[in-house]
PDB file of C-alpha atoms in Angstrom:
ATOM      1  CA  UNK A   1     -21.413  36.224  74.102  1.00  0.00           C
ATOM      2  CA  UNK A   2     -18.322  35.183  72.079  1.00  0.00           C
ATOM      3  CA  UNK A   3     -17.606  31.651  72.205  1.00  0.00           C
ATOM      4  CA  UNK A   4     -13.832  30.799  72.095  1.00  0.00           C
ATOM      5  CA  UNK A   5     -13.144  30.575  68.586  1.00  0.00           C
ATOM      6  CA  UNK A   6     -14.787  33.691  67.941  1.00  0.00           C
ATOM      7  CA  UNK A   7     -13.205  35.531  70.947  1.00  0.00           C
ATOM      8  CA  UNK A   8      -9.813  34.468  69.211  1.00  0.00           C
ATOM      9  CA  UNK A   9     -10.289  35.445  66.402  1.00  0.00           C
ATOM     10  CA  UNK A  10     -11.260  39.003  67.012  1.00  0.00           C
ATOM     11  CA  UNK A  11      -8.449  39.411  69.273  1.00  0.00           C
ATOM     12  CA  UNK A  12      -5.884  37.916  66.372  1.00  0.00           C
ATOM     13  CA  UNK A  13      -8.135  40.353  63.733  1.00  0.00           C
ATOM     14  CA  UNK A  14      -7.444  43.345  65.737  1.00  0.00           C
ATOM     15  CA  UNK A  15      -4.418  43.073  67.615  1.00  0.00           C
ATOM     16  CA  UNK A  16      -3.489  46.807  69.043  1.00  0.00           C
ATOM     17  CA  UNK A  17       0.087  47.342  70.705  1.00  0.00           C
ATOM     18  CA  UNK A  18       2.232  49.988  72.452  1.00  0.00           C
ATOM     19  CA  UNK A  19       5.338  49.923  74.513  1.00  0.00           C
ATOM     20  CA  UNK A  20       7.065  51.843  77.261  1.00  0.00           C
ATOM     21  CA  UNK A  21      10.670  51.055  78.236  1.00  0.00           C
ATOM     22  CA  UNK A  22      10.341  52.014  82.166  1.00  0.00           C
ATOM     23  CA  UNK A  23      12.989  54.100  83.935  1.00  0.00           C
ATOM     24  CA  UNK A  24      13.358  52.960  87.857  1.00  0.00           C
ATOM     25  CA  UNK A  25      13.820  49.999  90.391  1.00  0.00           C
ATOM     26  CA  UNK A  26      15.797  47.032  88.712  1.00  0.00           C
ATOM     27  CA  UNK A  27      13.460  45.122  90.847  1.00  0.00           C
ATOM     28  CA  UNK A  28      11.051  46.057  88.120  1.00  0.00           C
ATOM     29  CA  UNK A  29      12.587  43.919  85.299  1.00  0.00           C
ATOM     30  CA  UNK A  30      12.342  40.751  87.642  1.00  0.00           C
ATOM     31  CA  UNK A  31       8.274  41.924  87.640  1.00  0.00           C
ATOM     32  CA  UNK A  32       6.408  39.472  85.707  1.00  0.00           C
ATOM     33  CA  UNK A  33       2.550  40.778  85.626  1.00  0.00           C
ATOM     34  CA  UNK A  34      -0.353  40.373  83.499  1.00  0.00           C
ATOM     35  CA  UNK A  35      -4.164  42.556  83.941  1.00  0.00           C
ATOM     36  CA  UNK A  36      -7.097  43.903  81.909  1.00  0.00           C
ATOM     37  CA  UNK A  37      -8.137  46.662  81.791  1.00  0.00           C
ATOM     38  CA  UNK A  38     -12.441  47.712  80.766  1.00  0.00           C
ATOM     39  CA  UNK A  39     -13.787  51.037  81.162  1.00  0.00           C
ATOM     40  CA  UNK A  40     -17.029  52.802  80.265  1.00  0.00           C
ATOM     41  CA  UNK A  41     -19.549  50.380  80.795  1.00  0.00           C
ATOM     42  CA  UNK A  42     -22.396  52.807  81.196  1.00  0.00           C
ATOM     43  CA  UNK A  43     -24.519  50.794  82.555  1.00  0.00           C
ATOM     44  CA  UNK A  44     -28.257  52.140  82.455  1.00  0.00           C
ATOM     45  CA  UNK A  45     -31.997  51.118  83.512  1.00  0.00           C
ATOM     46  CA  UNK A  46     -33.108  53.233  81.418  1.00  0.00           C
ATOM     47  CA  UNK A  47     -32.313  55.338  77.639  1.00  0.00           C
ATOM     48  CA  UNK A  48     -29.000  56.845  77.171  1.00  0.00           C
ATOM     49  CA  UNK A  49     -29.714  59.658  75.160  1.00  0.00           C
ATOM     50  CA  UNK A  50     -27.950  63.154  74.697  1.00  0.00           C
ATOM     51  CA  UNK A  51     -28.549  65.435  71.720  1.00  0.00           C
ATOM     52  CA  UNK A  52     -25.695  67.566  72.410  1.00  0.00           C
ATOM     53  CA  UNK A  53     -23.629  64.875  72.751  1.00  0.00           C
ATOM     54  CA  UNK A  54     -24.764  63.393  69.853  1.00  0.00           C
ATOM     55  CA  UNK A  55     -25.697  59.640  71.538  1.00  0.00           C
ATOM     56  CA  UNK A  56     -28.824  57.598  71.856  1.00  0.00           C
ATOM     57  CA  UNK A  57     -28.412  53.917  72.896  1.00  0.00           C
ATOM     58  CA  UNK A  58     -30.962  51.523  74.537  1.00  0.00           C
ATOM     59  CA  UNK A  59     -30.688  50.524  78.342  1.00  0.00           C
ATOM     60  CA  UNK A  60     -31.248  46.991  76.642  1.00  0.00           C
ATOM     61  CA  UNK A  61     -27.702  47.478  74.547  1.00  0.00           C
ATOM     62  CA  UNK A  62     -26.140  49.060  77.382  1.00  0.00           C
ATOM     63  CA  UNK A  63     -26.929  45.622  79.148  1.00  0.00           C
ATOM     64  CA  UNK A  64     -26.135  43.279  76.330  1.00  0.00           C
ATOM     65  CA  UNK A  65     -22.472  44.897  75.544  1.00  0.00           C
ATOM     66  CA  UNK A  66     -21.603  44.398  79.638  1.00  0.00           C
ATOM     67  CA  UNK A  67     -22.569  41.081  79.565  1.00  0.00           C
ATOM     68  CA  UNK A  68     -20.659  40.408  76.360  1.00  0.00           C
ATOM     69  CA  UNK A  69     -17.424  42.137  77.659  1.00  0.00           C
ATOM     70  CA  UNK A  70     -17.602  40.611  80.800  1.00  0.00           C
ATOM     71  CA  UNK A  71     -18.057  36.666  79.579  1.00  0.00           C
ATOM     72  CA  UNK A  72     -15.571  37.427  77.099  1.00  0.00           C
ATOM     73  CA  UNK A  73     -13.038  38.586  79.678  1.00  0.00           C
ATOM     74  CA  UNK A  74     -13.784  35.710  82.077  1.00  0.00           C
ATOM     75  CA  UNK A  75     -13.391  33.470  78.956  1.00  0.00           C
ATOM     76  CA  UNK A  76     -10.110  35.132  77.725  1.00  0.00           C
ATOM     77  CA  UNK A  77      -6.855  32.577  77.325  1.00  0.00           C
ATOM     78  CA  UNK A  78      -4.679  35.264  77.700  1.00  0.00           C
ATOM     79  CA  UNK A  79      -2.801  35.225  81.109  1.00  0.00           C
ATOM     80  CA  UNK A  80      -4.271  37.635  83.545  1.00  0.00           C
ATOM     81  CA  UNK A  81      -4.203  38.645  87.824  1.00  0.00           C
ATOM     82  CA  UNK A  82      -7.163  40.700  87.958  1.00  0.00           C
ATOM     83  CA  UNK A  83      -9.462  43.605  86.179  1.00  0.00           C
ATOM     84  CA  UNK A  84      -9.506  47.158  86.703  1.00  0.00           C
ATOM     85  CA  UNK A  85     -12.029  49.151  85.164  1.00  0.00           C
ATOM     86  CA  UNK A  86     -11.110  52.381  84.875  1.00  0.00           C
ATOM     87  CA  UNK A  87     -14.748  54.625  85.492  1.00  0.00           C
ATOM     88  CA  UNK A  88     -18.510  55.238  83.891  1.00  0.00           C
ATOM     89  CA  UNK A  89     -18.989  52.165  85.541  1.00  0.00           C
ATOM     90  CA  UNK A  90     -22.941  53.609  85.541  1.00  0.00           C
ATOM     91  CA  UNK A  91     -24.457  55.890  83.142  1.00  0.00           C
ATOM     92  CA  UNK A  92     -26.471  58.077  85.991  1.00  0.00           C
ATOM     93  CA  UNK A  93     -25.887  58.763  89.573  1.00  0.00           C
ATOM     94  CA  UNK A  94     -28.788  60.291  90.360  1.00  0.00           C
ATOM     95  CA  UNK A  95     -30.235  56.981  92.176  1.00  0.00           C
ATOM     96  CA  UNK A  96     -28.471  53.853  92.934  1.00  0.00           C
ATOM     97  CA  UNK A  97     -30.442  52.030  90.252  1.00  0.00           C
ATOM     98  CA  UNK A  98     -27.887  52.274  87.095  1.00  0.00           C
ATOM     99  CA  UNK A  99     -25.370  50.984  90.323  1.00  0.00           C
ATOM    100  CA  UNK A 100     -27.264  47.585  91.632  1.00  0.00           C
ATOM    101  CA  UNK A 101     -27.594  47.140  88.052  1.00  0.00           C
ATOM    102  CA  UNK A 102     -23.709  47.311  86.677  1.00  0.00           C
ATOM    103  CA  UNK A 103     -23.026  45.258  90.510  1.00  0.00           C
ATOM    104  CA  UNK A 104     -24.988  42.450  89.018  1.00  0.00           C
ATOM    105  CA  UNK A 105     -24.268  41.920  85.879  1.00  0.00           C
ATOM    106  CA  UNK A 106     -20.103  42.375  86.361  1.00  0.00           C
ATOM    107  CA  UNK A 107     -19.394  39.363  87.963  1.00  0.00           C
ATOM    108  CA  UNK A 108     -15.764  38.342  87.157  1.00  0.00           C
ATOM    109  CA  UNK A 109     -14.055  35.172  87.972  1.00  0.00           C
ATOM    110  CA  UNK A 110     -10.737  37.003  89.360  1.00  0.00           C
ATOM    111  CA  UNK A 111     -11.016  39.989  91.494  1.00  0.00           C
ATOM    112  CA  UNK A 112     -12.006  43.224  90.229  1.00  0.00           C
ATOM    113  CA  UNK A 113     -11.032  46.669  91.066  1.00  0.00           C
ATOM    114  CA  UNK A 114     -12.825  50.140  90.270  1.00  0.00           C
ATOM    115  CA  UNK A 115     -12.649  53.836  89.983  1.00  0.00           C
ATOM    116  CA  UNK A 116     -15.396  55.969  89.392  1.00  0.00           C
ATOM    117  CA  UNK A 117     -15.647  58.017  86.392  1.00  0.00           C
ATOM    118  CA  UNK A 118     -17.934  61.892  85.902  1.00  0.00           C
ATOM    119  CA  UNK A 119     -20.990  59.759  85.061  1.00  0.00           C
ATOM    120  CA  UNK A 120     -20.704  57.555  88.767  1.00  0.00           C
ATOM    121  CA  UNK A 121     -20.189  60.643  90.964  1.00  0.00           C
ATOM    122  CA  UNK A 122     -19.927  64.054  88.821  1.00  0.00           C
ATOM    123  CA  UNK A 123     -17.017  66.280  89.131  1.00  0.00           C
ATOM    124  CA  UNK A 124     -18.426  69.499  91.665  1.00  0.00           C
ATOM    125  CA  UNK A 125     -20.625  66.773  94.393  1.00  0.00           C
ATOM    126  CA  UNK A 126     -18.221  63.969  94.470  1.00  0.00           C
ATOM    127  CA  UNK A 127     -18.460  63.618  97.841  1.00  0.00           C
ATOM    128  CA  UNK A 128     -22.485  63.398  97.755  1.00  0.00           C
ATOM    129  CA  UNK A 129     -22.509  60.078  94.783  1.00  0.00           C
ATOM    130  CA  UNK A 130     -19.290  58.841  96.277  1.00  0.00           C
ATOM    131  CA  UNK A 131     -20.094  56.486  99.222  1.00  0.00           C
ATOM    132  CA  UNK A 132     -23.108  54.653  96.597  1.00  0.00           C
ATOM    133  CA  UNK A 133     -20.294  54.259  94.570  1.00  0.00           C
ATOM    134  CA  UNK A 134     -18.131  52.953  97.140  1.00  0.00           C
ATOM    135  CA  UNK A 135     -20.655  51.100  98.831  1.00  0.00           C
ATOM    136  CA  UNK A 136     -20.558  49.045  95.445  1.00  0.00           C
ATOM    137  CA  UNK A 137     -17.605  48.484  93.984  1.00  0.00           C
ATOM    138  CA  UNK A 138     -14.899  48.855  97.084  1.00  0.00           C
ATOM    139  CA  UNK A 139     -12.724  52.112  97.737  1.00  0.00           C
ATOM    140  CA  UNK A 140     -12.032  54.610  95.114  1.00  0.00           C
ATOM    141  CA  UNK A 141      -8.613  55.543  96.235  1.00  0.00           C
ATOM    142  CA  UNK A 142      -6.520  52.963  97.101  1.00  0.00           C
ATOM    143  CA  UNK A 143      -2.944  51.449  97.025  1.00  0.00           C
ATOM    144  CA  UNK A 144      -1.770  48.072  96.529  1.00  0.00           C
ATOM    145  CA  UNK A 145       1.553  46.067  95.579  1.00  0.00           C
ATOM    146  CA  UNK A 146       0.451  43.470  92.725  1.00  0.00           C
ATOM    147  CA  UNK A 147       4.025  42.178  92.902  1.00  0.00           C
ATOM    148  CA  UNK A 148       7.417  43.068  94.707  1.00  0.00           C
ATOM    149  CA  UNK A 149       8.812  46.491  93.920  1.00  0.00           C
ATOM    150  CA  UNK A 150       5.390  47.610  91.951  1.00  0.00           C
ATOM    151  CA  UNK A 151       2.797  49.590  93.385  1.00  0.00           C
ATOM    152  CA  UNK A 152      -0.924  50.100  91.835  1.00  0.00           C
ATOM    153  CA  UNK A 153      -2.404  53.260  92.647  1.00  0.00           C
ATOM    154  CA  UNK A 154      -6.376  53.523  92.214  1.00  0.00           C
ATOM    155  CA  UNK A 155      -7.367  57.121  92.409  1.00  0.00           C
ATOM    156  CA  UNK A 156     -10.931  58.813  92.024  1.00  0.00           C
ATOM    157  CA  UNK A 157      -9.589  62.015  89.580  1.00  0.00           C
ATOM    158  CA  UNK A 158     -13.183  63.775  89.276  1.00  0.00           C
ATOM    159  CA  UNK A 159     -12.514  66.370  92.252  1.00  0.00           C
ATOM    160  CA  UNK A 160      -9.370  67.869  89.835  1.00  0.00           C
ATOM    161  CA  UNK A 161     -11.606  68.912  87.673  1.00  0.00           C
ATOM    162  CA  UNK A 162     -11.639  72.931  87.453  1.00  0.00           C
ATOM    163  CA  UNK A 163     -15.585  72.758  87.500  1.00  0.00           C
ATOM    164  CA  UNK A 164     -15.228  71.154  91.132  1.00  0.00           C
ATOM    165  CA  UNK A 165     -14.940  73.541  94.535  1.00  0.00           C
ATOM    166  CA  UNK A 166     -11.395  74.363  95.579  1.00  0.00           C
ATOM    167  CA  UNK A 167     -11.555  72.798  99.003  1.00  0.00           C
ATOM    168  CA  UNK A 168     -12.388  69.330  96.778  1.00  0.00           C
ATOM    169  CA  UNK A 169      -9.260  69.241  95.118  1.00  0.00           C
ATOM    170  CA  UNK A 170      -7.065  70.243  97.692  1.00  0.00           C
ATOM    171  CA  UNK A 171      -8.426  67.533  99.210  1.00  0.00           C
ATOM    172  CA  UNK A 172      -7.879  64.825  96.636  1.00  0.00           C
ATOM    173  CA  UNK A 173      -4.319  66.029  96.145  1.00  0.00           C
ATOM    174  CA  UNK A 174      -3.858  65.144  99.684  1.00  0.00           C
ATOM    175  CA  UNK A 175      -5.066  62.136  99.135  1.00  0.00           C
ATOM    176  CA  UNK A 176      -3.119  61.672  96.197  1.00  0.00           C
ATOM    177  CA  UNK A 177       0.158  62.260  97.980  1.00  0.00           C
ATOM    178  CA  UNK A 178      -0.495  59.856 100.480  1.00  0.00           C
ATOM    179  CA  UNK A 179      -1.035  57.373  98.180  1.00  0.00           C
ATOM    180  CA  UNK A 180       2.575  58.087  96.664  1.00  0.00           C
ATOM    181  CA  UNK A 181       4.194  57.825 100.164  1.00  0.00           C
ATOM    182  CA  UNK A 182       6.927  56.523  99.711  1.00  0.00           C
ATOM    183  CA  UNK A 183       8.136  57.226  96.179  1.00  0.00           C
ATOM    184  CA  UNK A 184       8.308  53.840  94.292  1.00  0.00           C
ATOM    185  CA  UNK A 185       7.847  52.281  90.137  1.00  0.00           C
ATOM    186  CA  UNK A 186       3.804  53.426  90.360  1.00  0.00           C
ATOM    187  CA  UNK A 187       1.548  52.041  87.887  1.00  0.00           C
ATOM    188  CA  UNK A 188      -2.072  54.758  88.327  1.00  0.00           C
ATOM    189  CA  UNK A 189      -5.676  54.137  87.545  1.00  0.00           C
ATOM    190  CA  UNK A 190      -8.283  56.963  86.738  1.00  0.00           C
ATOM    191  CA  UNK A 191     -11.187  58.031  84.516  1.00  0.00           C
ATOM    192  CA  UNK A 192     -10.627  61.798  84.007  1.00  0.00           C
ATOM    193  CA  UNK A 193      -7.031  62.798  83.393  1.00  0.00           C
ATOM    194  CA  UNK A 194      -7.308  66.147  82.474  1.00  0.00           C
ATOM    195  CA  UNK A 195      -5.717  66.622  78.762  1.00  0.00           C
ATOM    196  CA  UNK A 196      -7.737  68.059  75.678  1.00  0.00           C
ATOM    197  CA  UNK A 197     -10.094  66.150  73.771  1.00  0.00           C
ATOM    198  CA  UNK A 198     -10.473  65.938  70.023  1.00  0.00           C
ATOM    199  CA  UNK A 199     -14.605  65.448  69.814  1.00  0.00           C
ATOM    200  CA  UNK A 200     -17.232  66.276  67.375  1.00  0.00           C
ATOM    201  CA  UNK A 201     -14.414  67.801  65.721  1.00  0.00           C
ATOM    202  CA  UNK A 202     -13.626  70.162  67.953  1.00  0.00           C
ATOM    203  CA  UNK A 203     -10.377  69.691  70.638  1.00  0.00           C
ATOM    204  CA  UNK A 204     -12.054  71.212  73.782  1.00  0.00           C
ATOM    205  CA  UNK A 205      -9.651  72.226  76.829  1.00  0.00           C
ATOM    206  CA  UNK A 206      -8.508  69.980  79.775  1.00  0.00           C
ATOM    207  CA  UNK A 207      -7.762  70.679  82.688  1.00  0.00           C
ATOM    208  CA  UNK A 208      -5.948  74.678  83.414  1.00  0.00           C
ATOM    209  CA  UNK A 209      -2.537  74.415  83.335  1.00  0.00           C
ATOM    210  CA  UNK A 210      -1.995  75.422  87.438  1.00  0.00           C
ATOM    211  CA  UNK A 211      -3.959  72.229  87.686  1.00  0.00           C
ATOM    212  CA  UNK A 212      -2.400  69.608  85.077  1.00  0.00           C
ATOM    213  CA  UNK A 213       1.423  70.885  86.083  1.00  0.00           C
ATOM    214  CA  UNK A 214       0.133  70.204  89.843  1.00  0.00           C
ATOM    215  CA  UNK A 215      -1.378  66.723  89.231  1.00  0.00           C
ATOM    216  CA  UNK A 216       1.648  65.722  86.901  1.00  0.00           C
ATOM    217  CA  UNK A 217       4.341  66.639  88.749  1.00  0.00           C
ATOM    218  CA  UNK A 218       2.472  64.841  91.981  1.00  0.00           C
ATOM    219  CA  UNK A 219       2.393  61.875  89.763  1.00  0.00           C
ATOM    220  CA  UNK A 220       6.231  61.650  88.924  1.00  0.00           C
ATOM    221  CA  UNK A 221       7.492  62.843  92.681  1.00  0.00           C
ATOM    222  CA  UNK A 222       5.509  59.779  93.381  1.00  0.00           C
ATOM    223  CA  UNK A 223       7.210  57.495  90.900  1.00  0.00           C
ATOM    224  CA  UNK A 224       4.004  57.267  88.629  1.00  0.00           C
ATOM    225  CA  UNK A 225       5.348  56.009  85.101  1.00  0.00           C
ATOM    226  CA  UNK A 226       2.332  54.856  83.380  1.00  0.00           C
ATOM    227  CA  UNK A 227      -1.422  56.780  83.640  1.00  0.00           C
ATOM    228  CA  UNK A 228      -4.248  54.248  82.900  1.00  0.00           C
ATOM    229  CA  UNK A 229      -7.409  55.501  82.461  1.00  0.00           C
ATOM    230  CA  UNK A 230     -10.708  55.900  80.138  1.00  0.00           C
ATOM    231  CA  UNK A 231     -13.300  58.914  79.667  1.00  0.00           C
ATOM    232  CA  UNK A 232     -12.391  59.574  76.338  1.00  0.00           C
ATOM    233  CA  UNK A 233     -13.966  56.611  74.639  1.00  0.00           C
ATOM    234  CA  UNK A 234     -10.738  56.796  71.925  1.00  0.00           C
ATOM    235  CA  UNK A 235      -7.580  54.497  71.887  1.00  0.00           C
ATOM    236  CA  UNK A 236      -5.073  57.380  72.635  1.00  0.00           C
ATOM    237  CA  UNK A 237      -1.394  58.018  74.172  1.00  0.00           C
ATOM    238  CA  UNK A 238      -0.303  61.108  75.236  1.00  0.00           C
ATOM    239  CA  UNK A 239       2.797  62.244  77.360  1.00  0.00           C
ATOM    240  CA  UNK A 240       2.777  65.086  79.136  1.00  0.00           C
ATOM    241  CA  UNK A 241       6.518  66.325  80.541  1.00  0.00           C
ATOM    242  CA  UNK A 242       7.703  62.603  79.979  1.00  0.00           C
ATOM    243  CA  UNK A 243       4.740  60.713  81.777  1.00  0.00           C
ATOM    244  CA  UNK A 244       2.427  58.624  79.306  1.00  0.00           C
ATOM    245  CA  UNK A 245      -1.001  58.881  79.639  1.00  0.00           C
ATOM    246  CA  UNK A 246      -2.946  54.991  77.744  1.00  0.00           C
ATOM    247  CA  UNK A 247      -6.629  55.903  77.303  1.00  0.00           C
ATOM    248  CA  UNK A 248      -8.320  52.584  76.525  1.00  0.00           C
ATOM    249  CA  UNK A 249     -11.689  52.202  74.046  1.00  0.00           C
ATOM    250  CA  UNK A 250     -15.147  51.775  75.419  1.00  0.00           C
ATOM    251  CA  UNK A 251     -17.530  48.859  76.212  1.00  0.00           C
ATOM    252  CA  UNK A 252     -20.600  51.324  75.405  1.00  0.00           C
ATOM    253  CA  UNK A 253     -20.859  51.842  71.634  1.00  0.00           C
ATOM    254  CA  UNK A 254     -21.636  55.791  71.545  1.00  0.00           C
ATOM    255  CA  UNK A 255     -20.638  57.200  68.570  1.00  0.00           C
ATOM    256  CA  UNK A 256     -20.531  53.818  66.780  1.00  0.00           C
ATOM    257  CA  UNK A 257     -17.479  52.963  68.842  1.00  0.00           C
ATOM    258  CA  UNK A 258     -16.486  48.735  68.873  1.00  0.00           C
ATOM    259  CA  UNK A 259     -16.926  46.799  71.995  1.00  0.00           C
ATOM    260  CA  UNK A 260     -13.099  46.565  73.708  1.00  0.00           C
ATOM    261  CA  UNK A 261     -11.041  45.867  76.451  1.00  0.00           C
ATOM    262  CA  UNK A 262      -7.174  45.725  77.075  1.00  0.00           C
ATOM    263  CA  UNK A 263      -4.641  43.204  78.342  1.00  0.00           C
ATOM    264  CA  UNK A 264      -1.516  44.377  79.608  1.00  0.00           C
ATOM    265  CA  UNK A 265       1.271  42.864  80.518  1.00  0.00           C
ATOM    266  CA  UNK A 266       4.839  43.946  82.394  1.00  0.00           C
ATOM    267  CA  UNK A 267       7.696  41.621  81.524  1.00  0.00           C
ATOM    268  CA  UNK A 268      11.369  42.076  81.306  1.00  0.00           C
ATOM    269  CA  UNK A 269      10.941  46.016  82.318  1.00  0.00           C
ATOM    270  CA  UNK A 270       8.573  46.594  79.687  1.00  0.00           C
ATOM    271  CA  UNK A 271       4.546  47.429  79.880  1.00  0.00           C
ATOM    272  CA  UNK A 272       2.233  46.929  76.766  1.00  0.00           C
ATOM    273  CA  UNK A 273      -0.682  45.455  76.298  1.00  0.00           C
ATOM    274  CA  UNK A 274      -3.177  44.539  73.199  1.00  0.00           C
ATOM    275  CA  UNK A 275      -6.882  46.035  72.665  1.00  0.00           C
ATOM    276  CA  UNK A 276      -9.312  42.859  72.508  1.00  0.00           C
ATOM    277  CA  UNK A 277     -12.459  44.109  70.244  1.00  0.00           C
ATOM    278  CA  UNK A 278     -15.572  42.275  70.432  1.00  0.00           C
ATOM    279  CA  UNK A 279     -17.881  41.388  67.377  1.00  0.00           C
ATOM    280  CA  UNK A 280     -21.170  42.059  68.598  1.00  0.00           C
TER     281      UNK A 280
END
């Protein structure tokens, strides 16, 4: 746990920013918002351990860095609405133990809001791990206005993935279009988004491109300009046919990654936010 000088000074050590000027509503430069965003808790009973993967982390360090994150969030000075975490809430799905777990030990002061990642409910049984999930943590696809002319769209992205059935992701691109009804300034939440990945290095495919050009251009009918999401474990931007993509850090430290989460904040028409690291 980081006690107040210490949380301040690792967010003053390693201060991370980035910037999009956003195109839409002028109601949106009267928007004055602040939020965090954590992702990848993987919380776990038991080991965490995957040769091909190349991790191996203790249930017990799992548990300490969620704690840690989560007191340091509740502790931050920085202004702030709410939390989304963005998926991997749990490490397995396979029983609801990894779930109870991560329910108990995040416990933030200001409401909290979740999407489920591969590890919470796969990508070709989603519906079979999704109603633990949701059971849990509250619904995975949802739509909310945090302030006037703004919408927040929380969407469970694991039935896009090319490995799931057909009928799934027709589905969840119905679902995604009614949670675009009616086109407004659209901030999105997910885990999976679909672009390549630059691991073990090695930059393995996303998503096909039939699916990516579908689930983009679904996004900007919509009036999506910002994509928020994890999976990747990396501090990355991407933009794909003008929409930016923010993938924020970790809390689990696979691959030796540091502790983080990310404040962001929408003033005068402008979103960025700073990556909080945590000396653990």
């Amino acid at each position: 746990m980081l006690d107040r000088r210490s949380f301040l000074r690792t967010a003053l050590a390693f201060p991370v920013f980035a910037r999009a000027k956003l195109q839409g509503a002028p109601e949106l430069s009267r928007v004055r918002l602040s939020f965090i965003q954590v992702s990848d808790t993987h919380v776990s009973v038991n080991r965490l351990f995957d040769p091909k993967q190349g991790y191996d982390v203790s249930a017990e360090e799992s548990i300490r860095r969620t704690r840690a994150v989560v007191a340091a969030i509740n502790e931050c000075s920085l202004p702030y609405e709410f939390i989304v975490h963005t998926g991997d809430v749990a490490h397995t799905r396979e029983t609801t133990a990894d779930f109870d777990l991560a329910r108990e030990l995040l416990q933030f002061r200001r409401p909290a809001y979740f999407v489920p990642g591969n590890h919470d409910v796969g990508y070709s049984e989603t519906p079979r791990y999704l109603p633990a999930f949701e059971e849990r943590f509250g619904k995975a696809n949802q739509a909310f206005e945090p302030a006037a002319g703004l919408r927040f769209v929380l969407f469970n992205s694991q039935p896009l993935d090319h490995r799931a059935p057909e009928e799934h992701r027709v589905q969840a691109f119905r679902v995604l279009d009614e949670l675009l009804k009616p086109p407004k300034p659209t901030i999105l939440f997910c885990h999976a988004m679909g672009l390549a990945s630059f691991h073990l290095n090695r930059l393995f495919p996303g998503w096909p491109e039939e699916i990516l050009k579908a689930w983009v251009s679904r996004m900007k009918a919509g009036g999506v300009f910002a994509v928020l999401a994890g999976h990747f474990h990396r501090d990355e931007i991407h933009v794909v046919d003008g929409l930016p993509f923010y993938l924020a850090g970790p809390v689990i430290n696979f691959w030796g990654r540091q502790t983080c989460f990310r404040h962001w904040q929408l003033e005068n028409g402008q979103l960025s936010y700073r990556t909080i690291y945590l000396e653990l």
